[in-house]
PDB file of C-alpha atoms in Angstrom:
ATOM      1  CA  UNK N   1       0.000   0.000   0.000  1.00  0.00           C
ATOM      2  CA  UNK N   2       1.223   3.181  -0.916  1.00  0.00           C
ATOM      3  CA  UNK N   3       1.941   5.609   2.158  1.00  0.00           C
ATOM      4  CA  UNK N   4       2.902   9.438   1.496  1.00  0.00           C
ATOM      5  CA  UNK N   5       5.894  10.796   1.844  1.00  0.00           C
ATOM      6  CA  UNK N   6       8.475  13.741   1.704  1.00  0.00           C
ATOM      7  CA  UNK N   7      10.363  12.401  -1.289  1.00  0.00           C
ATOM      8  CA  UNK N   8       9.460  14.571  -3.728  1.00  0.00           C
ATOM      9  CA  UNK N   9      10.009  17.616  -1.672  1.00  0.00           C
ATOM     10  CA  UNK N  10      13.189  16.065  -1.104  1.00  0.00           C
ATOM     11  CA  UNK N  11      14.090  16.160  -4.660  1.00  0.00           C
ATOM     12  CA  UNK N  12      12.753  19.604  -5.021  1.00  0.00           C
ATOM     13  CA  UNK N  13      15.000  21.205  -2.282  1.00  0.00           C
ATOM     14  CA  UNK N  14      18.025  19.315  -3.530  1.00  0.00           C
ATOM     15  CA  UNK N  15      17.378  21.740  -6.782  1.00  0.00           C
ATOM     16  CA  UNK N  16      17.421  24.745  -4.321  1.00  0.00           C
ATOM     17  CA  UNK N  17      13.549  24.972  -4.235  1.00  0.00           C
ATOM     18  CA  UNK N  18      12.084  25.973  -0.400  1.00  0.00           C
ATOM     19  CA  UNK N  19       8.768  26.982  -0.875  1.00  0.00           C
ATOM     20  CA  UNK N  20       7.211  23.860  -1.951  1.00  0.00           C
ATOM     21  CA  UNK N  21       3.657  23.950  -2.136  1.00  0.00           C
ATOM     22  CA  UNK N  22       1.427  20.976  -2.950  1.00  0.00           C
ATOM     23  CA  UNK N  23      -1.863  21.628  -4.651  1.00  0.00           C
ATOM     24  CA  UNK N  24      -5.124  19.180  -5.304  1.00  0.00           C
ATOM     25  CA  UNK N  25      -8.299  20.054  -6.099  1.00  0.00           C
ATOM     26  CA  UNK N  26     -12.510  18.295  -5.112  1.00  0.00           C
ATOM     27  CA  UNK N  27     -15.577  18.414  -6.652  1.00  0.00           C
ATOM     28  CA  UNK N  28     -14.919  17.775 -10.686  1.00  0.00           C
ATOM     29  CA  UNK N  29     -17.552  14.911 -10.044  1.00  0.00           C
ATOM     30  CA  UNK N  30     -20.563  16.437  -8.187  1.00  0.00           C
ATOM     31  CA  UNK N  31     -23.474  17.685  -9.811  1.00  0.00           C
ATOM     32  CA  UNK N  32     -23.754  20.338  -7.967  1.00  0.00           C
ATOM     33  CA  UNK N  33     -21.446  22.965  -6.539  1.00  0.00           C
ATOM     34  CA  UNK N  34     -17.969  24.476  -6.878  1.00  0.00           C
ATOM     35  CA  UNK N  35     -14.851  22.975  -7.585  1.00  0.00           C
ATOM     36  CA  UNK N  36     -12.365  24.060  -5.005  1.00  0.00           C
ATOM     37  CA  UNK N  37      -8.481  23.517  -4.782  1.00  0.00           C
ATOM     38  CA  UNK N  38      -6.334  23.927  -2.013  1.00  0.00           C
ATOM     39  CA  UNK N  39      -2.269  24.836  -2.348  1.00  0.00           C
ATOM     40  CA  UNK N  40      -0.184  24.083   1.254  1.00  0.00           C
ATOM     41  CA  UNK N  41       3.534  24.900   1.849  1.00  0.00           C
ATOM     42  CA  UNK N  42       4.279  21.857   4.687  1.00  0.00           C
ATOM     43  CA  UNK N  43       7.214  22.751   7.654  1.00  0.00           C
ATOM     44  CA  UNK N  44       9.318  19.966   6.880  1.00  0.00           C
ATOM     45  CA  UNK N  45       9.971  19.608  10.562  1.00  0.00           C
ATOM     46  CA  UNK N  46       6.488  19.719  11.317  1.00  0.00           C
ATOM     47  CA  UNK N  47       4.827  17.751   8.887  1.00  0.00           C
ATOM     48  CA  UNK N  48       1.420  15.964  10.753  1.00  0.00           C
ATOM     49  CA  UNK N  49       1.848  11.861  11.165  1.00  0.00           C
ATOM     50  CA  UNK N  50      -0.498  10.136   8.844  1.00  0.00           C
ATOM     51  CA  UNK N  51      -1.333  12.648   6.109  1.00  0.00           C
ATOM     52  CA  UNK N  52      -2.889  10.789   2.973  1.00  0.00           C
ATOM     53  CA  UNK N  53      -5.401  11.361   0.296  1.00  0.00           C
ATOM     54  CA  UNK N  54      -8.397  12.658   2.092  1.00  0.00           C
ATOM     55  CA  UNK N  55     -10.451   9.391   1.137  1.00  0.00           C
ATOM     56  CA  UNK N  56      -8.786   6.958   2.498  1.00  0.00           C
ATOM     57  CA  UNK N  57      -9.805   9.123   5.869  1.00  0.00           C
ATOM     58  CA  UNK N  58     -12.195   8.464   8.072  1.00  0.00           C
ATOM     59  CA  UNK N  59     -14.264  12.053   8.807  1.00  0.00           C
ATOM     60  CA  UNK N  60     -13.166  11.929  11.903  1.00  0.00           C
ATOM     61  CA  UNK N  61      -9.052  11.493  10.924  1.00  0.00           C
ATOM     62  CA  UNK N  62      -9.724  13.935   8.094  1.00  0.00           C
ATOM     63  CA  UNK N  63     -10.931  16.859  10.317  1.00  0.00           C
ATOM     64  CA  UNK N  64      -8.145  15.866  12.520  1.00  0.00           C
ATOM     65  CA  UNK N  65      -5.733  16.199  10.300  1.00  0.00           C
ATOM     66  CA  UNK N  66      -6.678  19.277   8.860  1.00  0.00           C
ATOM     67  CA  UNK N  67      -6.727  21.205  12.114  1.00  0.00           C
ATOM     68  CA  UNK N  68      -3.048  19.730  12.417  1.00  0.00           C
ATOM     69  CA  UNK N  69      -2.407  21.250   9.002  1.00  0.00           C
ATOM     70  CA  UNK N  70      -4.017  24.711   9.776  1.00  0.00           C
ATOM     71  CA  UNK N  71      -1.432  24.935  12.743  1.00  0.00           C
ATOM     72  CA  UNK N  72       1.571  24.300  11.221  1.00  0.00           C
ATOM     73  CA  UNK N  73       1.320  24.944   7.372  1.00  0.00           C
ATOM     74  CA  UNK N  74       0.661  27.884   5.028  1.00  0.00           C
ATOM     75  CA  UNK N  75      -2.455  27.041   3.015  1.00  0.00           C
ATOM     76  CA  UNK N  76      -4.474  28.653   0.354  1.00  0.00           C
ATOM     77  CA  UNK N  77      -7.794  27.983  -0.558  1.00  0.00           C
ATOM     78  CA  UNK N  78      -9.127  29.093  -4.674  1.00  0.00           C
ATOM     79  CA  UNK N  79     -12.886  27.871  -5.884  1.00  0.00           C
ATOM     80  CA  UNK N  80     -14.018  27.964  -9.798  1.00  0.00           C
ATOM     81  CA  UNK N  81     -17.597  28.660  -9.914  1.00  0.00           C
ATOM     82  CA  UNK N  82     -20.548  26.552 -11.384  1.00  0.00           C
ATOM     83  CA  UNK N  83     -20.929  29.857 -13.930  1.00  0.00           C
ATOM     84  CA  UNK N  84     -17.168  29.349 -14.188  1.00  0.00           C
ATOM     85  CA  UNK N  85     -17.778  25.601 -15.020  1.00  0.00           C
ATOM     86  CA  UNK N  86     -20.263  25.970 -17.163  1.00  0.00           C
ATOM     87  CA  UNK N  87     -18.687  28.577 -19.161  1.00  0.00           C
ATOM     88  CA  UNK N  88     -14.703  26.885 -19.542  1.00  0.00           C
ATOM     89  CA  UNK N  89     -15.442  23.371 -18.399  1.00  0.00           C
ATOM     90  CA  UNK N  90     -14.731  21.516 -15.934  1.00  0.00           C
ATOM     91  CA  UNK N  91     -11.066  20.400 -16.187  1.00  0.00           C
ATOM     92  CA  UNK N  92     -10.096  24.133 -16.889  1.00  0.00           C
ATOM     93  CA  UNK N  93     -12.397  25.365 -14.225  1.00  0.00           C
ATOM     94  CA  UNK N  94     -10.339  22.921 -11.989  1.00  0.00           C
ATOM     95  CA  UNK N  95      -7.243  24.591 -12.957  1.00  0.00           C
ATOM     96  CA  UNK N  96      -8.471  28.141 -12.242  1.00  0.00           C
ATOM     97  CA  UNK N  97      -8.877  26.533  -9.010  1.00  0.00           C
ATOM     98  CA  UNK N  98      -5.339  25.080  -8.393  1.00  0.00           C
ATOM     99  CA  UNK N  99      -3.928  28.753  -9.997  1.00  0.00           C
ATOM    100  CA  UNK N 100      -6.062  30.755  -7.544  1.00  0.00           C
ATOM    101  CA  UNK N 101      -5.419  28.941  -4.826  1.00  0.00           C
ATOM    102  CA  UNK N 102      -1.068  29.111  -5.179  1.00  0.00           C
ATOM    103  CA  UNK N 103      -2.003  32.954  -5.716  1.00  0.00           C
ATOM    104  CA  UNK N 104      -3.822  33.341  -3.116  1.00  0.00           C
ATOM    105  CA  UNK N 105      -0.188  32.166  -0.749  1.00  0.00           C
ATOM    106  CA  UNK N 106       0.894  34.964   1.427  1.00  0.00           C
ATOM    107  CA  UNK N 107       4.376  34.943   0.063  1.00  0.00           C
ATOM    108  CA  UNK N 108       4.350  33.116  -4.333  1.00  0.00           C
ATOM    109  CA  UNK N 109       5.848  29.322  -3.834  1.00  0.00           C
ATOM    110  CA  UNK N 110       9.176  28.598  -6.164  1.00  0.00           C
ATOM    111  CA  UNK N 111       7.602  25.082  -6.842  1.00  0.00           C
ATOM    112  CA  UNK N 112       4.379  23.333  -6.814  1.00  0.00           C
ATOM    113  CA  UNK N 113       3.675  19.974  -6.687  1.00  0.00           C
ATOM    114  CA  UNK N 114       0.466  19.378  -8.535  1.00  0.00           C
ATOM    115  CA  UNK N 115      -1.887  16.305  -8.044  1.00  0.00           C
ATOM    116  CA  UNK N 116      -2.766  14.958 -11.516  1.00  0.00           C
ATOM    117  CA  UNK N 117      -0.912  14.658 -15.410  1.00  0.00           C
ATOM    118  CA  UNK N 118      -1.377  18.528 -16.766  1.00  0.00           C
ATOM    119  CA  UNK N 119      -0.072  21.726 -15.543  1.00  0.00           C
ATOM    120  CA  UNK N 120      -2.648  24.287 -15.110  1.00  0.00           C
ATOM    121  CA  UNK N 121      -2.766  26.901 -18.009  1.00  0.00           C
ATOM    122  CA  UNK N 122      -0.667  30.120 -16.505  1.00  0.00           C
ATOM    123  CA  UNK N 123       1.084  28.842 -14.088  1.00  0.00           C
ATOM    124  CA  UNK N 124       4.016  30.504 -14.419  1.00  0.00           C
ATOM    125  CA  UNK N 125       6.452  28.722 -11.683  1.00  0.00           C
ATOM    126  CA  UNK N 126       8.470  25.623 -11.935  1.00  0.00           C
ATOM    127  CA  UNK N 127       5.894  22.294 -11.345  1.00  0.00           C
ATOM    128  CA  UNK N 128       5.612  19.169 -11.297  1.00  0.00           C
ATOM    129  CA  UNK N 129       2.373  16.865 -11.657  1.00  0.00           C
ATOM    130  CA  UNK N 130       2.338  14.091  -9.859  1.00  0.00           C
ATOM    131  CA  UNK N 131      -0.523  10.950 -10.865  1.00  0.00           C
ATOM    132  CA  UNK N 132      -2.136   9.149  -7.709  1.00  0.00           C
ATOM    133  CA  UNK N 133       0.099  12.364  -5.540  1.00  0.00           C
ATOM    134  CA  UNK N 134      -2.713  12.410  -3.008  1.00  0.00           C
ATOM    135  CA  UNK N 135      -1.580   9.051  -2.109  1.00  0.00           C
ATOM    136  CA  UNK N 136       1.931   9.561  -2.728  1.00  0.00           C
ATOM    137  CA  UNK N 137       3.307  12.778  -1.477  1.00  0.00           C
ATOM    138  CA  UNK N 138       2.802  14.531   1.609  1.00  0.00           C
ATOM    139  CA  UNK N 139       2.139  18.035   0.618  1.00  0.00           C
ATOM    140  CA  UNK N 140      -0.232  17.095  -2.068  1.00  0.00           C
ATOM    141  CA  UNK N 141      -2.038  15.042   0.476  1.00  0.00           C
ATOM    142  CA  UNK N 142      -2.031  18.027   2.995  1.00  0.00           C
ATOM    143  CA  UNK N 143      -3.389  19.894  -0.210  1.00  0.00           C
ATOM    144  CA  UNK N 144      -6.304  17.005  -0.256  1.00  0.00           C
ATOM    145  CA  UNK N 145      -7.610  17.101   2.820  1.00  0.00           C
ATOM    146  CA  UNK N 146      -7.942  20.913   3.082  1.00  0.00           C
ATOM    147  CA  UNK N 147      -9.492  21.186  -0.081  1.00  0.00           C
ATOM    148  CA  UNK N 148     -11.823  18.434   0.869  1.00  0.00           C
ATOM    149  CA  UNK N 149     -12.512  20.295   4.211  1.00  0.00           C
ATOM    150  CA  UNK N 150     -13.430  23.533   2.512  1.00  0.00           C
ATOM    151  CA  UNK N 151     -15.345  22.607   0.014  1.00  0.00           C
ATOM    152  CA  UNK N 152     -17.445  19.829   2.403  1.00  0.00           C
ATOM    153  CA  UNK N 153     -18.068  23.419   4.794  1.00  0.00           C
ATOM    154  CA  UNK N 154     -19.120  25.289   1.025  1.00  0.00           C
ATOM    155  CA  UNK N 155     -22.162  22.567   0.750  1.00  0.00           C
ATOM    156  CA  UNK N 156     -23.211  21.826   3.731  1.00  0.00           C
ATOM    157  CA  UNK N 157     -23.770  25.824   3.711  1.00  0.00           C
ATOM    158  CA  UNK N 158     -25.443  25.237   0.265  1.00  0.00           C
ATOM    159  CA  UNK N 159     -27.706  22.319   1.957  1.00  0.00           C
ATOM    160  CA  UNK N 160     -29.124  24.849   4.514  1.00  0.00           C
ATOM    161  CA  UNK N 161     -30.314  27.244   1.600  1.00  0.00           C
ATOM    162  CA  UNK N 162     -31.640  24.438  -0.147  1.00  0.00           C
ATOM    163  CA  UNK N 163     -32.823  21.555   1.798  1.00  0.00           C
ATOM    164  CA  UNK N 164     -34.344  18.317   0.463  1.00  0.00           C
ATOM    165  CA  UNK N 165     -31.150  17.741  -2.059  1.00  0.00           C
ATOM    166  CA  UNK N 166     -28.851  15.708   0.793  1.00  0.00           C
ATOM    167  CA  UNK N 167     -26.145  18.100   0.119  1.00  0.00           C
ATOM    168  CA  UNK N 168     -25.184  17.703   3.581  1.00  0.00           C
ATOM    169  CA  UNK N 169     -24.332  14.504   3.133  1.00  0.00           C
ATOM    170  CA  UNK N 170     -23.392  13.626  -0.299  1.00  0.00           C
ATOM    171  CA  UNK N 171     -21.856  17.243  -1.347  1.00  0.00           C
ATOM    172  CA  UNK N 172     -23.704  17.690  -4.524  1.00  0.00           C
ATOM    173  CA  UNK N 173     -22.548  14.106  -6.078  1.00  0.00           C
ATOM    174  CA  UNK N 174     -24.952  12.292  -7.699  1.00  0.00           C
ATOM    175  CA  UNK N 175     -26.415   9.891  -5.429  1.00  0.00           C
ATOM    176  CA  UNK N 176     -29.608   8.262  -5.438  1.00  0.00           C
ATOM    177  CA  UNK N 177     -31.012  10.433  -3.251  1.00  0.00           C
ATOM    178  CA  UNK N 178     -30.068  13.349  -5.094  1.00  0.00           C
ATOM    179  CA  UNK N 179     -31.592  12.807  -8.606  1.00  0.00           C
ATOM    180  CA  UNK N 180     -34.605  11.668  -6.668  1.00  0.00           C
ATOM    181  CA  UNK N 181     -34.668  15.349  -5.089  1.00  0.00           C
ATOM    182  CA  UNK N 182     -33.902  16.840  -8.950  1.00  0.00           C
ATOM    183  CA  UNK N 183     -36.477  15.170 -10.421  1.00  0.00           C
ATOM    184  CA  UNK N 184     -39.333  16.340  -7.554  1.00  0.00           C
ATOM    185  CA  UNK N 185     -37.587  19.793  -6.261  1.00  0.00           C
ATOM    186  CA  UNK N 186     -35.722  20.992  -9.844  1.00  0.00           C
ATOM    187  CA  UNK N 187     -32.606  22.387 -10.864  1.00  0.00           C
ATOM    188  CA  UNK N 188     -31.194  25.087  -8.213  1.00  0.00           C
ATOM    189  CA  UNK N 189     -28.927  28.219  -9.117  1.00  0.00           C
ATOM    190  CA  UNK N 190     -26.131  25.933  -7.616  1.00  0.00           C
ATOM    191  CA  UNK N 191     -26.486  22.773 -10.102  1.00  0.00           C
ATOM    192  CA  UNK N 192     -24.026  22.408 -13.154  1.00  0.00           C
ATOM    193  CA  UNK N 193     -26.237  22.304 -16.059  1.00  0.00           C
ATOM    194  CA  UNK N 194     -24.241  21.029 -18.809  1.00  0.00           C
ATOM    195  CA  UNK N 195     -23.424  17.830 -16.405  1.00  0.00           C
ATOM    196  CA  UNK N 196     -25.844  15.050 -17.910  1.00  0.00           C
ATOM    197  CA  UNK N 197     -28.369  14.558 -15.232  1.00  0.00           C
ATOM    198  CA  UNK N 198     -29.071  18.089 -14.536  1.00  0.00           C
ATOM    199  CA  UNK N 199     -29.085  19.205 -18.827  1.00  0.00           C
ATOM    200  CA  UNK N 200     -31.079  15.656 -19.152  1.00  0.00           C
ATOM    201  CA  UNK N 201     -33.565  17.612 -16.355  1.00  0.00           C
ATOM    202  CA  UNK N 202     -34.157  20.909 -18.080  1.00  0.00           C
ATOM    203  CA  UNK N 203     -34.278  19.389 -21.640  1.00  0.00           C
ATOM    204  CA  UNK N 204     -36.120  16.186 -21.759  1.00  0.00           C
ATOM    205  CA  UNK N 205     -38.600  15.849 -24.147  1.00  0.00           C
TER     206      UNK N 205
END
């Protein structure tokens, strides 16, 4: 089993890199909602024991862990719209996420670690993409379970404007529960139209 580790901020610093930040992003899936990314710069002498990708957590590890994080890392949160998604699409919409959120640092990072196979359009500082790196490397991970924090705190906010569609529970994905609630509530402001359950909603014959 894979386990997470500082290797690849290892390598980094070796090149003379020291603000490393990792950066994933949640919610391309869900029906519902915005995509959010999350960009952390780990203390490599206070990194917290038992970081991973943020589901293979328990809830209970994964809020743990975060408040760890918040304590002894820099983060930055960014979030793409559903207007945003709907207008450039969902992978770049996930990008605008990852750039916002290394922007939004309090100092700029000289290297990001980036969860995934592409570079986000504009980035303009050394990267490197990393496949599976929520499972692989710590910072990413860190970057995981923030961004899965956030964005849980984003719907569950969204569930109390509009009840009945279980975001506070399955965070705008499409569960059973939740086409159930389009098909006898509607589309909300808040659902991504051009995904195919929600356009298959508004445009059936």
């Amino acid at each position: 089993m894979l386990i997470p580790d500082y290797s690849f901020e290892t390598l980094a610093r070796d090149s003379g890199y020291l603000r490393i930040a990792g950066v994933d992003e949640v919610g391309r899936g869900p029906l519902a909602g915005p995509v959010t990314a999350a960009a952390v710069v780990l203390d490599p002498a206070r990194i917290p024991e038992g970081l991973n990708d943020s589901k293979k957590l328990t809830p209970k590890r994964r809020a743990l862990l975060n408040a760890q994080i918040l304590e002894v890392a820099e983060i930055s949160i960014g979030h793409a719209s559903v207007e945003e998604i709907e207008d450039i699409n969902i992978l770049r919409a996930s990008h605008l996420a990852m750039v916002r959120a290394l922007e939004g640092l309090s100092a700029p990072p000289d290297y990001a670690l980036i969860d995934g196979n592409m570079v986000p359009r504009g980035l303009a500082l050394p990267t490197r993409t990393v496949i599976g790196g929520d499972a692989r490397c710590v910072s990413i991970s860190a970057a995981s379970i923030v961004a899965k924090i956030c964005r849980d705190c984003v719907m569950l906010s969204l569930a109390q404007q509009h009840p009945g569609y279980g975001w506070e529970t399955n965070m705008g994905y499409g569960s059973k529960s939740h086409i159930a609630a389009l098909q006898n509530l509607g589309v909300t402001p808040h659902h991504r139209r051009s995904f195919k359950p929600v356009h298959k909603m508004l445009y059936q014959d």
